[in-house]
């Protein structure tokens, strides 16, 4: 029975080729646009989140209690060894790094700026967050004598310094004295994590320890896990084990980014909803007309003993074909487009100045999630099936015998 | 006659008319309102950024933007003042000297901007005075009194009346240091600015920083800020090639572009929605036109020319389009006008605003009849264009074919 209904449905779609193609095209094009939009927008937000996690927060960051409210260098993690021992043994943890943070002033011969000093281990940082990839100029190294300094790109631009130029770094040490050291710019880094690019001054951790009299203490421990799924578990575990520490997830350190992610999701949802509602209206119109103009045909079918169920089956299958072909077309086009931008990235360098202001990368790599296609399939199916309901009711209410007698 | 028939047809084919009307009306309203919303919030953000401190027009020594060092200062501020005084259409101008120093309170040392301003003129040039949170704004003859951002005060743990010291480099590269008293604390809402700037009167600043008659830049407020670009050019000519006079469009290029990028993303999303909408309009026109194919065939058979039929059908789209676009425009316009008078307040997004360096506040929409008319025209053209294909298609049938069309 299905076979027959399918054949009749297909035949009637073919008979009205023009409008069938229009409907399929409509679904294809709208789906294509939606998929493209979702993939690119998600790619953009995830890249921003990734930049923040890689360059700063990790999945989880540890500070002493109260440090985040009042960043005072004396509130340091005095003996990080015990924590590191625990972290190294945990199966959930991929990598960890220690950082010494302190606000200070960076000065060239002509100019000075407020800055945040980051005492880091370059090799470990690179394993941790691949931050070597962010290097914009110079070398990802502090030089053999560790006399080098790597600057955030915007800070370097404001200071108008180039690779090899001397800078003086001043900051308050743990004994409340202002300590200064002279360093040479060895690299410039652009993470698109705006806070970092504007203020970060990376120096060797040992050097920072000497300058600020940390005696092996550290300010922040950033932890990268194997999978984002275990963040909450790890957070509870750490909080229980080290009650003197404050344990932050990345989204607690960068609430704005989490907000962007949630907002982007809501935004995509609303847009999709709107698009599918309108598309459903389009399908509805076509099905309604095709049912109304075939009332006579259906009347005859009913008169010779076809069950109403089969007729409604035919109409259903028709609309399903329209929706499904449109879905296939849209998914194929959208998927290919997204795959292309997933591999090559969407180059928005012409807007780089504006994107920089939002901390968005100039090249956006699309994201492809199976969920996009699944939601699209469900929406298309719903839109097609719902748009069949009213025409079928009209069909049922009309008296087929009378219809046959009409011209 | 055509008009009569067209109106009759519109009323006769209600389904198509209603769907087309609703969709076009909705799209127009959506476009008008979202343009008003995004343009309005962008203007407000730029206006905030410009008016809080940055200024509509800046004058610097010609190399200062590229190399902002003490070698590229304005070394004869009096001359600039004399010249600016002779130019029309300037409401007020003032000089500033920005430097970066280390501030030390009892507990904390923080690097931040230390800037000498003319307090009385600055009242009109920026929102510094209006942003007063605690204590008092500066007076011209203050000595060693500082006016600082609330976040900076928090970082230094100082309150109004507390003492703190600064260490910096004077304009002659000498070592400069003094003790200051906090006279007032301000909050502009621009987080970075509030967390990294402190002001003193220029008179005091010049003595301690050896910057008498020097300035890093001048800020000019034109009588009508919209003309900043033109006035910048006039000033540029007057002060000569040794100086540079730029309006905010140039000095804040990245913010301006950021707003453009935001608009572009918005238009892409709207574009996707509109594509679907006009597909649906096209489908409905298609259905109506084809359900009338026999009628059209008969009309042709009795001697109506294809161009007359085309004219009739297009006239129908035209009328529906016009009515829907006008109603959509009115609805969108009314909404824009309402939210222009009662700005939308974004609460709960302070964190995001803070990260993007924007001052969180209320965002009025723009109410500009010209922009609304532009959006309405776009929508009208789209609505009529989307009916074009079905109309042309149906007109290609021969009369006999059309009459026999099932």
GROMACS .gro file of C-alpha atoms in nm, chain A residues 16 18-19 22-23 25-26 29-30 33-34 36-37 40-41 44 48 70-75 103-105 109-115 158 160 170-172 176 178 193-194 198 254-257 259-260 263 267 271 274-275 278-279 281-282 284-286 288-289 292 348 350-355 357-360 364, chain B residues 15 19 23 26 30 64-71 98-102 104-112 154-155 157 167 169 173 192 253-255 257-262 264-266 268-269 272-273 275-277 279-280 282-284 286-287 290-291 348-352 355-358 389-390 393 405-406:
model
  152
   16UNK     CA    1   0.313   2.049  -1.045
   18UNK     CA    2   0.716   2.445  -1.080
   19UNK     CA    3   0.582   2.490  -0.733
   22UNK     CA    4   0.998   2.631  -0.545
   23UNK     CA    5   0.915   2.468  -0.212
   25UNK     CA    6   1.435   2.537  -0.313
   26UNK     CA    7   1.292   2.740  -0.030
   29UNK     CA    8   1.816   2.776   0.073
   30UNK     CA    9   1.685   2.852   0.419
   33UNK     CA   10   2.168   2.981   0.538
   34UNK     CA   11   2.078   2.856   0.884
   36UNK     CA   12   2.608   2.840   0.771
   37UNK     CA   13   2.503   3.092   1.032
   40UNK     CA   14   3.014   3.021   1.183
   41UNK     CA   15   2.863   3.189   1.490
   44UNK     CA   16   3.333   3.231   1.661
   48UNK     CA   17   3.685   3.305   2.186
   70UNK     CA   18   4.180   4.156   4.598
   71UNK     CA   19   4.478   4.053   4.387
   72UNK     CA   20   4.755   4.092   4.641
   73UNK     CA   21   5.080   3.917   4.568
   74UNK     CA   22   5.122   3.821   4.931
   75UNK     CA   23   4.817   3.599   4.899
  103UNK     CA   24   5.036   4.436   3.835
  104UNK     CA   25   5.315   4.675   3.752
  105UNK     CA   26   5.446   4.929   3.508
  109UNK     CA   27   6.289   5.504   2.700
  110UNK     CA   28   5.999   5.724   2.600
  111UNK     CA   29   5.683   5.579   2.728
  112UNK     CA   30   5.528   5.380   3.007
  113UNK     CA   31   5.210   5.182   3.063
  114UNK     CA   32   5.033   4.983   3.330
  115UNK     CA   33   5.088   4.612   3.277
  158UNK     CA   34   5.070   5.114   2.254
  160UNK     CA   35   5.550   5.127   2.008
  170UNK     CA   36   5.860   4.770   3.778
  171UNK     CA   37   5.631   4.615   4.035
  172UNK     CA   38   5.581   4.582   4.405
  176UNK     CA   39   5.618   4.609   4.961
  178UNK     CA   40   5.917   4.844   4.420
  193UNK     CA   41   4.202   3.729   2.485
  194UNK     CA   42   4.160   4.104   2.517
  198UNK     CA   43   4.631   4.476   2.634
  254UNK     CA   44   3.517   3.461   3.209
  255UNK     CA   45   3.144   3.493   3.276
  256UNK     CA   46   3.102   3.717   2.974
  257UNK     CA   47   3.214   3.437   2.744
  259UNK     CA   48   2.704   3.457   2.852
  260UNK     CA   49   2.801   3.491   2.485
  263UNK     CA   50   2.317   3.414   2.406
  267UNK     CA   51   1.983   3.362   1.918
  271UNK     CA   52   1.627   3.252   1.422
  274UNK     CA   53   1.134   3.196   1.288
  275UNK     CA   54   1.271   3.053   0.965
  278UNK     CA   55   0.778   3.089   0.781
  279UNK     CA   56   0.892   2.791   0.575
  281UNK     CA   57   0.367   2.854   0.607
  282UNK     CA   58   0.508   2.810   0.256
  284UNK     CA   59   0.117   2.475   0.409
  285UNK     CA   60   0.004   2.695   0.121
  286UNK     CA   61   0.125   2.452  -0.140
  288UNK     CA   62  -0.355   2.323   0.086
  289UNK     CA   63  -0.387   2.425  -0.276
  292UNK     CA   64  -0.822   2.168  -0.278
  348UNK     CA   65   3.751   3.824   0.781
  350UNK     CA   66   3.938   4.310   0.623
  351UNK     CA   67   3.740   4.364   0.941
  352UNK     CA   68   4.027   4.268   1.171
  353UNK     CA   69   4.033   4.605   1.344
  354UNK     CA   70   3.668   4.581   1.435
  355UNK     CA   71   3.687   4.213   1.528
  357UNK     CA   72   3.771   4.519   1.952
  358UNK     CA   73   3.547   4.222   2.036
  359UNK     CA   74   3.835   3.980   2.081
  360UNK     CA   75   3.724   3.775   1.781
  364UNK     CA   76   3.686   3.196   1.185
  422UNK     CA   77  -0.547   3.388   0.128
  426UNK     CA   78  -0.029   3.590   0.377
  430UNK     CA   79   0.472   3.848   0.586
  433UNK     CA   80   0.626   4.162   0.949
  437UNK     CA   81   1.138   4.371   1.171
  471UNK     CA   82   5.258   6.156   1.821
  472UNK     CA   83   5.004   5.894   1.710
  473UNK     CA   84   5.274   5.679   1.559
  474UNK     CA   85   5.531   5.736   1.835
  475UNK     CA   86   5.365   5.873   2.146
  476UNK     CA   87   5.686   5.977   2.319
  477UNK     CA   88   5.788   6.295   2.496
  478UNK     CA   89   5.987   6.385   2.183
  505UNK     CA   90   4.889   6.225   2.958
  506UNK     CA   91   5.163   6.022   3.119
  507UNK     CA   92   5.188   5.684   3.285
  508UNK     CA   93   5.319   5.658   3.639
  509UNK     CA   94   5.328   5.422   3.933
  511UNK     CA   95   5.170   5.383   4.561
  512UNK     CA   96   4.933   5.380   4.852
  513UNK     CA   97   5.023   5.234   5.190
  514UNK     CA   98   4.959   4.883   5.070
  515UNK     CA   99   4.958   4.879   4.694
  516UNK     CA  100   5.149   4.993   4.390
  517UNK     CA  101   4.965   5.022   4.061
  518UNK     CA  102   5.064   5.161   3.722
  519UNK     CA  103   4.807   5.394   3.567
  561UNK     CA  104   3.969   5.009   4.470
  562UNK     CA  105   4.292   4.862   4.340
  564UNK     CA  106   4.261   5.072   4.843
  574UNK     CA  107   5.659   5.812   4.065
  576UNK     CA  108   5.902   6.066   3.432
  580UNK     CA  109   6.290   6.303   3.124
  599UNK     CA  110   3.934   5.005   3.172
  660UNK     CA  111   3.847   5.372   1.381
  661UNK     CA  112   3.851   5.032   1.546
  662UNK     CA  113   3.540   5.098   1.752
  664UNK     CA  114   3.458   4.922   1.253
  665UNK     CA  115   3.354   4.697   1.541
  666UNK     CA  116   3.009   4.848   1.523
  667UNK     CA  117   3.002   4.794   1.147
  668UNK     CA  118   3.096   4.430   1.193
  669UNK     CA  119   2.818   4.392   1.447
  671UNK     CA  120   2.693   4.310   0.925
  672UNK     CA  121   2.634   4.002   1.140
  673UNK     CA  122   2.289   4.133   1.220
  675UNK     CA  123   2.328   3.839   0.760
  676UNK     CA  124   2.082   3.689   1.007
  679UNK     CA  125   1.842   3.455   0.597
  680UNK     CA  126   1.501   3.520   0.747
  682UNK     CA  127   1.510   3.494   0.195
  683UNK     CA  128   1.264   3.245   0.338
  684UNK     CA  129   0.993   3.506   0.369
  686UNK     CA  130   1.028   3.253  -0.107
  687UNK     CA  131   0.698   3.208   0.069
  689UNK     CA  132   0.675   3.392  -0.427
  690UNK     CA  133   0.508   3.055  -0.363
  691UNK     CA  134   0.179   3.215  -0.267
  693UNK     CA  135   0.264   3.137  -0.782
  694UNK     CA  136  -0.031   2.946  -0.640
  697UNK     CA  137  -0.174   2.960  -1.150
  698UNK     CA  138  -0.517   2.907  -1.001
  755UNK     CA  139   2.263   4.164   3.343
  756UNK     CA  140   2.505   4.225   3.058
  757UNK     CA  141   2.742   4.453   3.248
  758UNK     CA  142   3.005   4.179   3.242
  759UNK     CA  143   2.996   4.162   2.865
  762UNK     CA  144   3.484   4.299   2.864
  763UNK     CA  145   3.426   4.484   2.540
  764UNK     CA  146   3.525   4.812   2.698
  765UNK     CA  147   3.182   4.968   2.657
  796UNK     CA  148   0.885   3.526  -1.160
  797UNK     CA  149   0.541   3.365  -1.127
  800UNK     CA  150   0.597   3.252  -1.610
  812UNK     CA  151  -0.439   2.405  -1.822
  813UNK     CA  152  -0.542   2.170  -1.546
   0.00000   0.00000   0.00000
